[in-house]
Coordinates of C-alpha atoms in Angstrom, one line a residue:
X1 CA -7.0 -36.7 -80.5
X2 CA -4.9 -39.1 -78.6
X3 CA -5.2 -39.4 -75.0
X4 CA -3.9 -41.4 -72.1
X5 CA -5.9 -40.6 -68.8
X6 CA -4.7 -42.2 -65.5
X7 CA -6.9 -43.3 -62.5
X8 CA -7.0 -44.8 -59.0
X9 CA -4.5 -42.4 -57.3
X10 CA -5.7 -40.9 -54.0
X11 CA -4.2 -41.6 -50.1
X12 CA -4.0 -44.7 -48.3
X13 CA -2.0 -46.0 -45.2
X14 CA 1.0 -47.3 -45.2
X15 CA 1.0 -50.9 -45.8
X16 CA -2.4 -50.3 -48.0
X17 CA -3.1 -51.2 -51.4
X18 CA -4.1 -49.1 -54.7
X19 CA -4.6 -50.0 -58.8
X20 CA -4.3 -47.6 -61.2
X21 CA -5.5 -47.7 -64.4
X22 CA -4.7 -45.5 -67.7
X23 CA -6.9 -45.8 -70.6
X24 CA -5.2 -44.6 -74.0
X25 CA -7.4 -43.3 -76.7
X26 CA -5.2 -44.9 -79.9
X27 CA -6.7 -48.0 -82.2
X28 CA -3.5 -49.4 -81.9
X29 CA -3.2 -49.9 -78.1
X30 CA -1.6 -53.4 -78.6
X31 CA 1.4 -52.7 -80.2
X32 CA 2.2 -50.0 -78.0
X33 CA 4.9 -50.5 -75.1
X34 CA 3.4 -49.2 -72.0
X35 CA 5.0 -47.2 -68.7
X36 CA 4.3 -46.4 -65.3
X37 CA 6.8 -43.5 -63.9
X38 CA 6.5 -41.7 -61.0
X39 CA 7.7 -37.9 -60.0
X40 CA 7.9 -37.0 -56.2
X41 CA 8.5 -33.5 -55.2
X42 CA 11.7 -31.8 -56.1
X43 CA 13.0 -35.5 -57.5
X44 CA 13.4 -36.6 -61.3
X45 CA 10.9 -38.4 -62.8
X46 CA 11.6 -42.5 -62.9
X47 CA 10.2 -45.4 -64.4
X48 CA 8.2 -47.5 -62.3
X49 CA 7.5 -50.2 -64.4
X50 CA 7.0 -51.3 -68.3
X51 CA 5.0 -53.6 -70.3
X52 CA 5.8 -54.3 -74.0
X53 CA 3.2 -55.1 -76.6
X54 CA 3.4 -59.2 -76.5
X55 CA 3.3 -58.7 -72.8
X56 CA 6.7 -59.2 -70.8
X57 CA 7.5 -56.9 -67.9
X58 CA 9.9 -54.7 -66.3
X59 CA 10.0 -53.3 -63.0
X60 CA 12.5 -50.9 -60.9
X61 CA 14.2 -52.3 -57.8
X62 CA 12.5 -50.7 -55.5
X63 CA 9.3 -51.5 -56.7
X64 CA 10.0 -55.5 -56.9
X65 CA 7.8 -58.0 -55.5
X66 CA 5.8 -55.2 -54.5
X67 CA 4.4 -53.6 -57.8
X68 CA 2.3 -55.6 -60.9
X69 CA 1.9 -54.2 -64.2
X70 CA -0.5 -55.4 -66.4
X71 CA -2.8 -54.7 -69.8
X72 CA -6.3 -55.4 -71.5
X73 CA -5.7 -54.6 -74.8
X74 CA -9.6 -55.1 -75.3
X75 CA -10.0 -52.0 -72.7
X76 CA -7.3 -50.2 -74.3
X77 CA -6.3 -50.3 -70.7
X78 CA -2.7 -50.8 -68.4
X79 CA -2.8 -51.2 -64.3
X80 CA -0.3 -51.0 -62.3
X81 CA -1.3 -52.6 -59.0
X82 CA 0.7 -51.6 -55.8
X83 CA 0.7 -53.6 -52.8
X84 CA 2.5 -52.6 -49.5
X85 CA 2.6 -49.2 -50.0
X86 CA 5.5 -47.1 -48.3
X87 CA 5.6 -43.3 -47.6
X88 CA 8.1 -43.6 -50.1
X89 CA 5.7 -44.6 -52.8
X90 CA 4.1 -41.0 -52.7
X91 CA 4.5 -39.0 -56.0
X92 CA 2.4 -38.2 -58.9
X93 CA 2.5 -41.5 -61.4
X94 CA 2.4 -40.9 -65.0
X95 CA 1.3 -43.2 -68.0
X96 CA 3.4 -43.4 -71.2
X97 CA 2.7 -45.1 -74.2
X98 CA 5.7 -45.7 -76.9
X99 CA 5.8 -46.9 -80.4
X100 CA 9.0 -46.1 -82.2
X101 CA 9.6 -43.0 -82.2
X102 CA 6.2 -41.4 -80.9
X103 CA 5.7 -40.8 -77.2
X104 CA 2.1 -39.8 -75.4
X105 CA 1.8 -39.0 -71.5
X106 CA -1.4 -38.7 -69.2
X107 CA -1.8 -35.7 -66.7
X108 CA -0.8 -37.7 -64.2
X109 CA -2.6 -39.0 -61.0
X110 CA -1.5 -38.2 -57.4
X111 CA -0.5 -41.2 -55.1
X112 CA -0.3 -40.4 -50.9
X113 CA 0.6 -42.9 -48.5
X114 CA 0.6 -41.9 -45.2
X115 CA 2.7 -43.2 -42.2

């Protein structure tokens, strides 16, 4: 059974630092294209950040300079490390892993900066 299961989401301070990780459960890990999105309360879900399977990334503007995504293909493993954390920055991230036309998602793990 394929799984994706995110990590490293809890609350820090504004200004503070987290990594999450989300390990997927699929033998092909490297060819997948991999996604970090994020859903605060009563908003849309939106794409944080991307990382295709040779490697070159993607990030939204207001998580530039700010945000780094990266993968271990060896872990079967993609981080997203986020530096200078806002208040704004607190939703529930999400892990997505894409290969043409098949599309998994973790559960999810819960990101809370406070002011």
């Amino acid at each position: 059974q394929v799984q994706l299961v995110e990590s490293g989401g809890g609350l820090v301070q504004a200004g503070g630092s987290l990594r999450l990780s989300c390990t997927f459960s699929v033998s092909t890990f490297r060819i997948y294209n991999m996604y970090w999105y994020r859903q605060a309360p009563e908003k849309q879900r939106d794409l944080v950040a991307s990382i295709t399977s040779d490697g070159g990334t993607n990030y939204a503007d207001f998580v530039k300079g700010r945000f780094t995504i990266s993968r271990d293909n060896a872990k079967k493993t993609v981080y997203l490390q986020m530096n200078s954390l806002k208040p704004e920055d607190t939703a529930v991230y999400y892990c997505n892993g894409r290969l043409y036309g098949t599309s998994y998602w973790g559960k999810g793990t819960l990101v809370t900066v406070s002011s």
